[in-house]
Coordinates of C-alpha atoms and ligand atoms in Angstrom, one line a residue:
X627 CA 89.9 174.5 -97.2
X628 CA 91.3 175.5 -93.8
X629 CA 88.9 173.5 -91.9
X630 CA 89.4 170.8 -94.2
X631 CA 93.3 170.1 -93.6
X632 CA 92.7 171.0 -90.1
X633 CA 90.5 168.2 -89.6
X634 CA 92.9 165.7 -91.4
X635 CA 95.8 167.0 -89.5
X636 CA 93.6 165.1 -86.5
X637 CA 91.9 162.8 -88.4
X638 CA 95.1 161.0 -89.7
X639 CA 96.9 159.8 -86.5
X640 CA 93.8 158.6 -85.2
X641 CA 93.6 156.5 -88.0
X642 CA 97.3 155.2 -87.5
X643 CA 96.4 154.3 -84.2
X644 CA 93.3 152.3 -84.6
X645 CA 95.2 150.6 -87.8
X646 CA 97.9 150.1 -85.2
X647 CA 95.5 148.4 -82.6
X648 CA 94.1 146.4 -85.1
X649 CA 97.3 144.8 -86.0
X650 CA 98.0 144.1 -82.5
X651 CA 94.6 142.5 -82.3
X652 CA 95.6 140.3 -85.3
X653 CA 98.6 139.4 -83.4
X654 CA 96.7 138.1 -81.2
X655 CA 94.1 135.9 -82.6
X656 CA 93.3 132.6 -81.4
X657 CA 90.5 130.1 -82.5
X658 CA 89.6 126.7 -81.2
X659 CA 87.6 125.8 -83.7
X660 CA 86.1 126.7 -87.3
X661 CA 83.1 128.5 -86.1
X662 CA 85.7 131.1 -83.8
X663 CA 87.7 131.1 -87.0
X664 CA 85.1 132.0 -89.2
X665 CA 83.6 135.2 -86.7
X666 CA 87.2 136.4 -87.0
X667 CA 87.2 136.5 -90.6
X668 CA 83.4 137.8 -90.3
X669 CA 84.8 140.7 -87.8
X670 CA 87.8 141.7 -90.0
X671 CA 88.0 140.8 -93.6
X672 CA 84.1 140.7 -94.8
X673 CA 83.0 143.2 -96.7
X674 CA 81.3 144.5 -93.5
X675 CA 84.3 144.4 -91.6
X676 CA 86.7 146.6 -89.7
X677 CA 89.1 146.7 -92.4
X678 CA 86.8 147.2 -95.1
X679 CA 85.5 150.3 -92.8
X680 CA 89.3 151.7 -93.1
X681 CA 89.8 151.4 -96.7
X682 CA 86.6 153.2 -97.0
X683 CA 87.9 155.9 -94.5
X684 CA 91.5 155.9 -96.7
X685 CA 90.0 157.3 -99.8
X686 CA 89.5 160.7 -97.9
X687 CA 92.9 160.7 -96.8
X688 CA 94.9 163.6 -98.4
X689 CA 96.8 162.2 -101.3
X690 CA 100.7 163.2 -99.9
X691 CA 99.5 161.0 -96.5
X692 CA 98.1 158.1 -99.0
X693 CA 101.6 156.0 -98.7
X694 CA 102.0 155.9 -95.6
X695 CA 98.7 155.2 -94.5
X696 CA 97.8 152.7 -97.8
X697 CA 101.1 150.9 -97.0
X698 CA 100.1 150.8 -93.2
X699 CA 96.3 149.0 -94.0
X700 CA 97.5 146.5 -96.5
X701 CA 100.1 145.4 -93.6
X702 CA 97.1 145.0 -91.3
X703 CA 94.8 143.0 -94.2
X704 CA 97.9 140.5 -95.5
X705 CA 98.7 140.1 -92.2
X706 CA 95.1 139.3 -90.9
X707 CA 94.5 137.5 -94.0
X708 CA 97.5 135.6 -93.0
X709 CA 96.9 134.7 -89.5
X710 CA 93.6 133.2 -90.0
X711 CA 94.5 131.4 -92.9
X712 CA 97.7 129.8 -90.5
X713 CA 95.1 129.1 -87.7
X714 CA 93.0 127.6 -90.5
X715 CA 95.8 124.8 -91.5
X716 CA 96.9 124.1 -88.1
X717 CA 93.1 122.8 -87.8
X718 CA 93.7 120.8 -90.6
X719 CA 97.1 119.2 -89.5
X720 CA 95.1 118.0 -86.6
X721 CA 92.2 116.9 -88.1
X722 CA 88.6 118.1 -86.9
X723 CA 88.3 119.7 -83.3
X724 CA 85.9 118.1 -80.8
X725 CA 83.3 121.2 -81.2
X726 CA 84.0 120.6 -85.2
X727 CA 82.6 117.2 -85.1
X728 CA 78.9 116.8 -86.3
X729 CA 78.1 113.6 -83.8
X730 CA 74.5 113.2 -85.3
X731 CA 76.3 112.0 -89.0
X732 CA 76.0 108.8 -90.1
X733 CA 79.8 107.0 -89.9
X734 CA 80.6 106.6 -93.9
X735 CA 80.8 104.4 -95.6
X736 CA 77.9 102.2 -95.1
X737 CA 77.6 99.2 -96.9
X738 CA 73.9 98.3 -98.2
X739 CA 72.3 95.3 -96.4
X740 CA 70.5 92.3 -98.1
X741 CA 67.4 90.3 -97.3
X742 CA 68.5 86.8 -97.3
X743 CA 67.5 85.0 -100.4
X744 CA 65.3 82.5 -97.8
X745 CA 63.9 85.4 -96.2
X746 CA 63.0 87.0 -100.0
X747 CA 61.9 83.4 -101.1
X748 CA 59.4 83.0 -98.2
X749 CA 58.2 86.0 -98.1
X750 CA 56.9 85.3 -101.8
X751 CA 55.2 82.1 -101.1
X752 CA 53.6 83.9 -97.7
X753 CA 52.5 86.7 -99.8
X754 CA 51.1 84.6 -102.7
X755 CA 49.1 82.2 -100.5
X756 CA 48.1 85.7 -98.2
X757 CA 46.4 86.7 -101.7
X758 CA 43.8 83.5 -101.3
X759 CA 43.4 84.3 -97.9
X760 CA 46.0 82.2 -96.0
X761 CA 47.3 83.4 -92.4
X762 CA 50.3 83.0 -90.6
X763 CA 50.8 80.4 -88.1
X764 CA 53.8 80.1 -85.5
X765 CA 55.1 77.5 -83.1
X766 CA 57.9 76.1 -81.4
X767 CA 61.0 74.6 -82.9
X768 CA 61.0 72.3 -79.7
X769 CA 58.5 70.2 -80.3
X770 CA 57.1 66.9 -78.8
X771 CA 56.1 64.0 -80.3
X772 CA 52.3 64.4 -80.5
X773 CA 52.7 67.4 -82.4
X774 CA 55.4 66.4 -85.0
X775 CA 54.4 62.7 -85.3
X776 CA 51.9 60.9 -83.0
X777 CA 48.8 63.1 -84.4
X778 CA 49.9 63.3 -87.8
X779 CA 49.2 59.7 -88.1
X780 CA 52.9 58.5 -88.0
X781 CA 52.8 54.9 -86.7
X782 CA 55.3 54.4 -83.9
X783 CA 58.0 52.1 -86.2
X784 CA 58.0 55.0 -88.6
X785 CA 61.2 55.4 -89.5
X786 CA 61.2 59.7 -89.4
X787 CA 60.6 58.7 -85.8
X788 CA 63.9 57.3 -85.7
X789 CA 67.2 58.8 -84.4
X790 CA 68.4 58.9 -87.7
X791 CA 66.1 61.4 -89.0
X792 CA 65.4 63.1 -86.0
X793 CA 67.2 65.3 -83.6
X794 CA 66.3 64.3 -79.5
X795 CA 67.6 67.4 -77.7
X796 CA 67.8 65.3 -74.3
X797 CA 67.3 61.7 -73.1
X798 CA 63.7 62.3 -72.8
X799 CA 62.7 61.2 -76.5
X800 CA 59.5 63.2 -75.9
X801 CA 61.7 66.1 -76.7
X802 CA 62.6 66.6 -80.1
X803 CA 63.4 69.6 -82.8
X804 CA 60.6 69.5 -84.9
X805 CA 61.1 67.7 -88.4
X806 CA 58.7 69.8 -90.7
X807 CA 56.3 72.5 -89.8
X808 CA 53.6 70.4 -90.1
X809 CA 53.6 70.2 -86.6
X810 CA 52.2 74.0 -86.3
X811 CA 49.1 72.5 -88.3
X812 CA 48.5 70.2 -85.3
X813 CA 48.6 72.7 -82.7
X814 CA 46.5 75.2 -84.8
X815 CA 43.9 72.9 -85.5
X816 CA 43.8 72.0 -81.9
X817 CA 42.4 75.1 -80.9
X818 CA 40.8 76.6 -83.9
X819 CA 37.5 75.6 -85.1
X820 CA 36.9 75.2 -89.0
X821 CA 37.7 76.9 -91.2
X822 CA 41.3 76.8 -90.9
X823 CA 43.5 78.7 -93.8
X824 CA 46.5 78.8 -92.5
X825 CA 50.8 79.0 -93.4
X826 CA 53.3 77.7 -91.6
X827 CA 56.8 79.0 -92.5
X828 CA 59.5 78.4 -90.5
X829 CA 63.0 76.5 -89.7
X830 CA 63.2 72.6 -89.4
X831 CA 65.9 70.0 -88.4
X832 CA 66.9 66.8 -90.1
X833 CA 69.6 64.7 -88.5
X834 CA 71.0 64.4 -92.5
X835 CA 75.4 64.6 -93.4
X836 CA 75.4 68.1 -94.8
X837 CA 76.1 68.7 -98.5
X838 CA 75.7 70.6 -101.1
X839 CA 71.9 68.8 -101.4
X840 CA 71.1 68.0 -97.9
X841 CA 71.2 70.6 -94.4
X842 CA 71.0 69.4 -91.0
X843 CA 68.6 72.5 -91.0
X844 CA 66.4 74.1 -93.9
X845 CA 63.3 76.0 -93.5
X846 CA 59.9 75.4 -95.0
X847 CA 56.1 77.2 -95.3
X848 CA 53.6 74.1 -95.3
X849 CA 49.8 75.5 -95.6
X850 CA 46.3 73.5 -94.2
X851 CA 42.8 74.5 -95.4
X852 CA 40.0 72.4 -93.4
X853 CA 36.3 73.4 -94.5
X854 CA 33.2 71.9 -95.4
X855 CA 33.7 70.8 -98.9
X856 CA 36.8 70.9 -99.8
X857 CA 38.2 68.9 -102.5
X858 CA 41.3 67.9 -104.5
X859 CA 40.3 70.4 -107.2
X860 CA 40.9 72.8 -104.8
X861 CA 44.3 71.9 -104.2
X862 CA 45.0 71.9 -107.5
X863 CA 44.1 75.0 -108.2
X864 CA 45.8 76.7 -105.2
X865 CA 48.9 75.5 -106.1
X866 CA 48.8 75.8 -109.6
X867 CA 48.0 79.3 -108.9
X868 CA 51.1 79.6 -106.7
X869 CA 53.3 77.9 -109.2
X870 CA 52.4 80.5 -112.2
X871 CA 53.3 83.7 -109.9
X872 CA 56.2 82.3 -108.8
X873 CA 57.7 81.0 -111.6
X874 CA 56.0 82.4 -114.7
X875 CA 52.5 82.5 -116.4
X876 CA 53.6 79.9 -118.5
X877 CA 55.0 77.2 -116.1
X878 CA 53.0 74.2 -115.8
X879 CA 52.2 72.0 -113.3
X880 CA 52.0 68.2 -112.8
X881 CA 50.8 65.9 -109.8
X882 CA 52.4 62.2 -109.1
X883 CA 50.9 59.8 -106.6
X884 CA 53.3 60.0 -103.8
X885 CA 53.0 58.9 -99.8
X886 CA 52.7 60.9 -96.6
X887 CA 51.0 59.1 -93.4
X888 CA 49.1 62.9 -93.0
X889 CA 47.3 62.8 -96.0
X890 CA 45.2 60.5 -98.2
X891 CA 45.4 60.6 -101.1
X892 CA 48.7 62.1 -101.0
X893 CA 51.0 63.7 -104.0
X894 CA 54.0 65.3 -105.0
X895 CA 54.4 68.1 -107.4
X896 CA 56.8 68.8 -110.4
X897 CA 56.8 72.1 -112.5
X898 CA 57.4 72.4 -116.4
X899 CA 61.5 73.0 -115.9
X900 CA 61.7 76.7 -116.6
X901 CA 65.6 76.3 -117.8
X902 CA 64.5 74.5 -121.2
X903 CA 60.4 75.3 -121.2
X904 CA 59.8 71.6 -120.5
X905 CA 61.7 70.1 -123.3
X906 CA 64.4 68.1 -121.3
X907 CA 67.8 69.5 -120.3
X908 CA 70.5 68.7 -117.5
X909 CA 68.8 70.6 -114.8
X910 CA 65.6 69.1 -114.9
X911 CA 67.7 65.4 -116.4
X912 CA 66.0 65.5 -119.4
X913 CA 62.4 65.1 -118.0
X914 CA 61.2 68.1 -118.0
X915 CA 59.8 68.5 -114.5
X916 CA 61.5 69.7 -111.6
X917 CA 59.7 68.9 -108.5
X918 CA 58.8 70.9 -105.8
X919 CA 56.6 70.2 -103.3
X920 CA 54.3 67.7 -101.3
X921 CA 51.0 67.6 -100.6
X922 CA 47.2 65.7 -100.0
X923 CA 44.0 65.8 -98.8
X924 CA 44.1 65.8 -94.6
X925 CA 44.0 62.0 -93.3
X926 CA 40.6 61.9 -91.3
X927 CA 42.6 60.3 -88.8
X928 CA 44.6 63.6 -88.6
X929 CA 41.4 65.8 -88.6
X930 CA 39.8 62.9 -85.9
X931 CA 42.9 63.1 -83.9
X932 CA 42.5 66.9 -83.3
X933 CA 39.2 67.1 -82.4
X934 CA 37.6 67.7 -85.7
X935 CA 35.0 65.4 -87.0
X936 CA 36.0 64.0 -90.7
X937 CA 32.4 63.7 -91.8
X938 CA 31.6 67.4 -91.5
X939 CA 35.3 68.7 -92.8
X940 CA 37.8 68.0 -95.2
X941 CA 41.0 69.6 -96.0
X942 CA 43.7 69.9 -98.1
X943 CA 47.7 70.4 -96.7
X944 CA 51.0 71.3 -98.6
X945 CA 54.3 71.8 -97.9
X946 CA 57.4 72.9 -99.6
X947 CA 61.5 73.5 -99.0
X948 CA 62.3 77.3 -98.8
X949 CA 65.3 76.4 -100.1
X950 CA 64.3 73.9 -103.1
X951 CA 62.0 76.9 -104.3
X952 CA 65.3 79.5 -103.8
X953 CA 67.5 77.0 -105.8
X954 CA 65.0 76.8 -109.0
X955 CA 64.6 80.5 -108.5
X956 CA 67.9 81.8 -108.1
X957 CA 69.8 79.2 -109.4
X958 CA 71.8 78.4 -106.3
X959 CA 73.6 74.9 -106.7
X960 CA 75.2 74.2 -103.6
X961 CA 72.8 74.7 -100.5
X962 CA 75.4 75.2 -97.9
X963 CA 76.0 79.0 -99.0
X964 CA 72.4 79.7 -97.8
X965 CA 74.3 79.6 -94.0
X966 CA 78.0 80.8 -94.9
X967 CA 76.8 84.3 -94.5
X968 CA 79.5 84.9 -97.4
X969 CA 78.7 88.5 -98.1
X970 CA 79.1 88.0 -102.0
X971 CA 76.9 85.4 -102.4
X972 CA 74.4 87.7 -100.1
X973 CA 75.6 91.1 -102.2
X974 CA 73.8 89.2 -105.4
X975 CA 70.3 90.0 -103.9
X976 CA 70.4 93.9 -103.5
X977 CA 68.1 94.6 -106.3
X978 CA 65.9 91.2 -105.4
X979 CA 62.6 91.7 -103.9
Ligands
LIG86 N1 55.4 67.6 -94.0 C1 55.9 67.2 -95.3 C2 57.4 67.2 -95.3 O1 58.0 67.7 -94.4 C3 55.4 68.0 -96.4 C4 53.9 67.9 -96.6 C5 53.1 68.7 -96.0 C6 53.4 66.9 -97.5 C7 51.7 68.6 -96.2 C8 52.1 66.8 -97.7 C9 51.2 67.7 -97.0 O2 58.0 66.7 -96.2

């Protein structure tokens, strides 16, 4: 019992002083940033901390010293408490500190991007024709005249030749912006042998007034397939085949006799108007075909012209308007939005694939 007081009698200011050096410790905190703020809270107000250790100690303190020692160590814990919680909202006032900042987070808010419709569109048609084994071609969009006219049979009074249609980029009128894609046909089969299955997408330029139905610049994907044998059934059936998975099982399609210097016999092609189902409404005006694209067998002049012999081959070619197709598709009326870059026009295609 002796011993026992003795050793509190010791025990007791020790314990004043190192709550007493705590405190001034406290006085003295200082943090830079959450992380320093943190360790300080670690060091004296966890569970595991320094303060915790003394309220441990404090319940063998003899109970006439309690007070005074109790009253001493919640001082020190309010007032730590305190201090880091004042360090804490002087952070906030300022916002984040430089160490704070996580520099490998993405800025927020990010809006979602869109595909372009004419970038969705095309990739459609490429993927549809890819599935019977049609490849991508590319070429320039300066062009010269043998490509874009001369060896796709244009005679020279033609009047796409003309500078109405066409776009000269300087005085030579050997340099031109090329009027369809077609042109990309001629320069593949130029240095491909047969068989050629190829697609052409890309931009062209028309020297047209722009409105809502006519661009100065619209994009197309024409296709060429040169082989022994092939016929207009052929055609017919690629297309058709095109027409159902991008429009509908049930759409229907229908060939008219049309012209093209390129191809002989040559055609255009109307779809069943998907709006009414082919029963005549204002979209399609009351015929009930909407058309959509042109096409033919290759001119043996054409195949002669490039350096393959028209008694061996035969081909069929087709072309189409990127932004026709994306009009019936989407419904677009007015093609000028396709090049406002309006972001709410563009927003309407986040779920589109
Ligand atoms: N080149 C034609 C155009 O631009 C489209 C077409 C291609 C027609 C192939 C028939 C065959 O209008």
């Amino acid at each position: 019992m002796y011993l026992c007081e003795k050793i509190r009698i010791i025990y007791i200011p020790m314990l004043k002083e190192r709550i007493n050096n705590l405190l001034a410790e406290v006085e003295k905190f200082k943090a830079d940033n959450a992380e320093q703020i943190e360790a300080l809270r670690i060091k004296y107000l966890s569970k595991k901390g320094e303060i915790s250790a003394l309220f441990d100690e404090f319940r063998t303190v003899a109970p006439e010293q309690k007070k005074e020692v109790g009253q001493l160590l919640n001082t020190l814990k309010t007032k730590a408490t305190d201090k880091i919680n004042e360090i804490k909202a002087s952070f906030a006032d300022k916002g984040p500190v430089a160490a704070d900042l996580d520099l490998t987070r993405t800025p927020d808010p990010i809006p979602m991007g869109t595909r372009h419709p004419i970038s969705l569109v095309r990739n459609k048609i490429v993927d549809i024709f890819s599935r019977q084994g049609f490849v991508v071609a590319d070429g320039p969009e300066v062009e010269d005249d043998w490509h874009v006219f001369s060896s796709l049979n244009f005679p020279p009074e033609h009047p796409a030749r003309d500078m109405q249609d066409t776009f000269f980029i300087t005085r030579d009128p050997d340099v031109l912006l090329r009027t369809h894609t077609s042109c990309v046909q001629t320069r593949v089969m130029e240095h491909q042998k047969p068989p050629i299955r190829v697609l052409c997408p890309g931009r062209v330029y028309r020297n047209e007034a722009i409105s809502a139905r006519a661009h100065c610049f619209f994009h197309q994907v024409e296709g060429l397939y040169i082989d022994k044998n092939v016929s207009f059934a052929d055609l017919k059936q690629a297309l058709m085949f095109f027409a159902k998975e991008m429009f509908g099982e049930e759409t229907q399609i229908r060939l008219r006799p049309s012209y093209f210097p390129f191809t002989e016999p040559s055609a255009e092609m109307d779809i069943s108007c998907d709006l009414c189902g082919g029963k005549g409404c204002g979209f399609c005006k009351g015929s009930g075909w909407v058309e959509i694209l042109g096409c033919g067998m290759v001119d043996p002049n054409v195949l002669e012209s490039c350096g393959i012999d028209s008694k061996v081959y035969s081909g069929f070619a087709f072309g189409m308007g990127v932004e026709r197709i994306t009009n019936l598709k989407y419904r677009v009326k007015d093609l000028r939005v396709f090049s406002e870059n309006d972001t709410r026009f563009l927003d309407e295609f986040k779920s589109a694939y």
